């Protein structure tokens, strides 16, 4: 499972880099076309929306996999380690529930409803934009299961105090 996580981390990292670079190029073209060429590009705005949504959802899943998400855990830090471990597992299970119900199941429903809707600016349908929801949901669910098992077995600390102090 750790090998799958490591590969997934690398793939997501590269996907986010490529999506961000494409977003910068797209928005750069949009500004250039509007300001210099005096001819706004309609397709670049649509593409920017798609790139931003995919980048946000895949990037969020990647950050969750690295346990780099924002957490208000000051009270939990003061509790005994066993309570910290139980709390961390509960947080992972809550995230798994959210990913399964909202991102995967809800995302699938939205993709199904919008798959045949077309865009005016791009030769794509709207379903491709919403496909990022169930894909990021599956990735987030995998990470939640991975961290739940790792925390339960004691392979991961419930709260990474070193990471938190590095940010301050």
Tab-separated table of C-alpha atoms in Angstrom:
chain	number	residue	atom	x	y	z
A	1	UNK	CA	0.000	0.000	0.000
A	2	UNK	CA	2.924	2.336	0.704
A	3	UNK	CA	4.327	1.713	-2.777
A	4	UNK	CA	0.966	2.645	-4.331
A	5	UNK	CA	0.861	5.802	-2.211
A	6	UNK	CA	4.375	6.794	-3.271
A	7	UNK	CA	3.546	6.343	-6.959
A	8	UNK	CA	0.264	8.202	-6.522
A	9	UNK	CA	2.094	11.048	-4.758
A	10	UNK	CA	4.518	11.397	-7.675
A	11	UNK	CA	1.788	11.211	-10.310
A	12	UNK	CA	-0.363	13.777	-8.517
A	13	UNK	CA	2.619	16.062	-8.042
A	14	UNK	CA	3.390	16.014	-11.749
A	15	UNK	CA	-0.285	16.406	-12.678
A	16	UNK	CA	-0.514	19.488	-10.488
A	17	UNK	CA	2.665	20.938	-11.996
A	18	UNK	CA	1.380	20.369	-15.546
A	19	UNK	CA	-2.083	21.738	-14.720
A	20	UNK	CA	-0.596	24.824	-13.065
A	21	UNK	CA	1.766	25.473	-15.981
A	22	UNK	CA	-1.104	25.075	-18.453
A	23	UNK	CA	-3.219	27.430	-16.361
A	24	UNK	CA	-0.477	30.074	-16.326
A	25	UNK	CA	0.016	29.771	-20.090
A	26	UNK	CA	-3.719	29.882	-20.738
A	27	UNK	CA	-4.333	32.949	-18.578
A	28	UNK	CA	-1.216	34.595	-20.022
A	29	UNK	CA	-2.615	34.055	-23.514
A	30	UNK	CA	-5.984	35.390	-22.389
A	31	UNK	CA	-4.416	38.628	-21.094
A	32	UNK	CA	-2.193	38.983	-24.178
A	33	UNK	CA	-5.095	38.436	-26.579
A	34	UNK	CA	-7.308	40.919	-24.757
A	35	UNK	CA	-4.780	43.659	-24.047
A	36	UNK	CA	-2.324	43.432	-26.942
A	37	UNK	CA	-4.298	41.897	-29.788
A	38	UNK	CA	-7.550	43.599	-28.754
A	39	UNK	CA	-9.329	40.338	-29.531
A	40	UNK	CA	-10.532	38.461	-26.421
A	41	UNK	CA	-10.241	34.700	-26.573
A	42	UNK	CA	-13.468	32.972	-25.526
A	43	UNK	CA	-12.062	29.474	-25.331
A	44	UNK	CA	-9.226	30.434	-22.962
A	45	UNK	CA	-11.645	31.516	-20.247
A	46	UNK	CA	-13.491	28.189	-20.437
A	47	UNK	CA	-10.203	26.297	-20.382
A	48	UNK	CA	-9.012	28.285	-17.354
A	49	UNK	CA	-12.139	27.220	-15.440
A	50	UNK	CA	-11.535	23.560	-16.241
A	51	UNK	CA	-7.828	23.727	-15.372
A	52	UNK	CA	-8.499	25.564	-12.107
A	53	UNK	CA	-11.132	23.074	-10.972
A	54	UNK	CA	-8.972	20.060	-11.792
A	55	UNK	CA	-5.917	21.676	-10.161
A	56	UNK	CA	-7.850	22.548	-7.006
A	57	UNK	CA	-9.409	19.121	-6.559
A	58	UNK	CA	-6.338	17.058	-7.429
A	59	UNK	CA	-4.097	19.406	-5.433
A	60	UNK	CA	-6.428	19.130	-2.447
A	61	UNK	CA	-6.318	15.335	-2.619
A	62	UNK	CA	-2.521	15.441	-2.882
A	63	UNK	CA	-2.185	17.732	0.145
A	64	UNK	CA	-4.524	15.472	2.105
A	65	UNK	CA	-2.326	12.513	1.184
A	66	UNK	CA	0.671	14.360	2.623
A	67	UNK	CA	-1.372	15.260	5.726
A	68	UNK	CA	-0.628	18.889	4.947
A	69	UNK	CA	-4.193	20.126	5.331
A	70	UNK	CA	-5.136	22.829	7.785
A	71	UNK	CA	-6.106	21.424	11.167
A	72	UNK	CA	-7.156	23.057	14.413
A	73	UNK	CA	-5.583	20.527	16.740
A	74	UNK	CA	-4.363	22.590	19.681
A	75	UNK	CA	-6.766	20.858	22.087
A	76	UNK	CA	-5.895	17.422	20.707
A	77	UNK	CA	-2.155	18.089	21.169
A	78	UNK	CA	-2.715	18.430	24.916
A	79	UNK	CA	-4.475	15.073	25.216
A	80	UNK	CA	-2.835	11.691	25.899
A	81	UNK	CA	-1.373	9.905	22.889
A	82	UNK	CA	-4.097	7.266	22.850
A	83	UNK	CA	-6.794	9.948	22.607
A	84	UNK	CA	-4.778	11.690	19.892
A	85	UNK	CA	-4.607	8.438	17.944
A	86	UNK	CA	-8.363	7.798	18.275
A	87	UNK	CA	-9.125	11.387	17.255
A	88	UNK	CA	-6.814	11.159	14.243
A	89	UNK	CA	-8.489	7.913	13.126
A	90	UNK	CA	-11.933	9.502	13.539
A	91	UNK	CA	-10.842	12.457	11.410
A	92	UNK	CA	-9.630	10.069	8.704
A	93	UNK	CA	-12.917	8.141	8.836
A	94	UNK	CA	-14.917	11.381	8.614
A	95	UNK	CA	-12.866	12.367	5.579
A	96	UNK	CA	-13.421	8.933	4.047
A	97	UNK	CA	-17.175	9.334	4.549
A	98	UNK	CA	-17.121	12.799	2.953
A	99	UNK	CA	-15.050	11.538	0.023
A	100	UNK	CA	-17.337	8.546	-0.537
A	101	UNK	CA	-20.675	10.340	-0.238
A	102	UNK	CA	-19.954	13.796	-1.602
A	103	UNK	CA	-17.031	13.499	-3.980
A	104	UNK	CA	-17.468	9.985	-5.365
A	105	UNK	CA	-21.221	9.358	-5.236
A	106	UNK	CA	-22.328	12.994	-5.612
A	107	UNK	CA	-19.653	13.635	-8.221
A	108	UNK	CA	-20.772	10.607	-10.204
A	109	UNK	CA	-24.360	11.872	-10.127
A	110	UNK	CA	-23.310	15.305	-11.417
A	111	UNK	CA	-21.096	13.801	-14.132
A	112	UNK	CA	-24.002	11.620	-15.234
A	113	UNK	CA	-26.359	14.629	-15.400
A	114	UNK	CA	-23.941	16.888	-17.296
A	115	UNK	CA	-22.176	14.456	-19.618
A	116	UNK	CA	-24.288	15.425	-22.640
A	117	UNK	CA	-24.153	19.199	-22.044
A	118	UNK	CA	-21.804	20.959	-24.417
A	119	UNK	CA	-19.709	24.081	-24.015
A	120	UNK	CA	-19.725	26.966	-26.422
A	121	UNK	CA	-16.024	27.811	-26.115
A	122	UNK	CA	-14.413	24.355	-26.139
A	123	UNK	CA	-15.028	21.093	-27.978
A	124	UNK	CA	-15.706	19.344	-24.656
A	125	UNK	CA	-18.773	18.593	-22.638
A	126	UNK	CA	-19.466	19.822	-19.119
A	127	UNK	CA	-19.132	16.316	-17.697
A	128	UNK	CA	-15.345	16.467	-18.105
A	129	UNK	CA	-15.188	19.352	-15.637
A	130	UNK	CA	-17.215	17.470	-13.027
A	131	UNK	CA	-15.256	14.258	-13.571
A	132	UNK	CA	-12.619	15.789	-11.307
A	133	UNK	CA	-14.986	15.264	-8.336
A	134	UNK	CA	-15.191	11.455	-8.321
A	135	UNK	CA	-11.547	11.079	-9.360
A	136	UNK	CA	-10.328	13.280	-6.506
A	137	UNK	CA	-12.791	11.483	-4.229
A	138	UNK	CA	-11.293	8.077	-5.016
A	139	UNK	CA	-7.797	9.432	-4.407
A	140	UNK	CA	-8.827	11.095	-1.136
A	141	UNK	CA	-10.588	7.899	-0.013
A	142	UNK	CA	-7.441	5.887	-0.731
A	143	UNK	CA	-5.357	8.314	1.315
A	144	UNK	CA	-7.896	8.238	4.168
A	145	UNK	CA	-7.777	4.431	4.300
A	146	UNK	CA	-3.974	4.501	4.092
A	147	UNK	CA	-3.641	6.998	6.960
A	148	UNK	CA	-6.290	5.233	9.066
A	149	UNK	CA	-4.326	1.977	8.845
A	150	UNK	CA	-0.955	3.686	9.404
A	151	UNK	CA	-2.149	5.647	12.435
A	152	UNK	CA	-3.913	2.598	13.908
A	153	UNK	CA	-0.801	0.438	13.548
A	154	UNK	CA	1.426	3.139	15.004
A	155	UNK	CA	3.377	3.649	11.771
A	156	UNK	CA	2.305	7.328	11.675
A	157	UNK	CA	2.064	9.783	14.523
A	158	UNK	CA	-1.451	11.103	15.137
A	159	UNK	CA	-0.247	14.727	15.040
A	160	UNK	CA	2.995	15.672	13.330
A	161	UNK	CA	4.331	18.377	15.653
A	162	UNK	CA	7.541	18.799	13.633
A	163	UNK	CA	5.593	19.710	10.493
A	164	UNK	CA	3.507	22.210	12.435
A	165	UNK	CA	6.521	23.953	13.990
A	166	UNK	CA	8.225	24.139	10.590
A	167	UNK	CA	5.301	26.202	9.330
A	168	UNK	CA	5.450	28.721	12.196
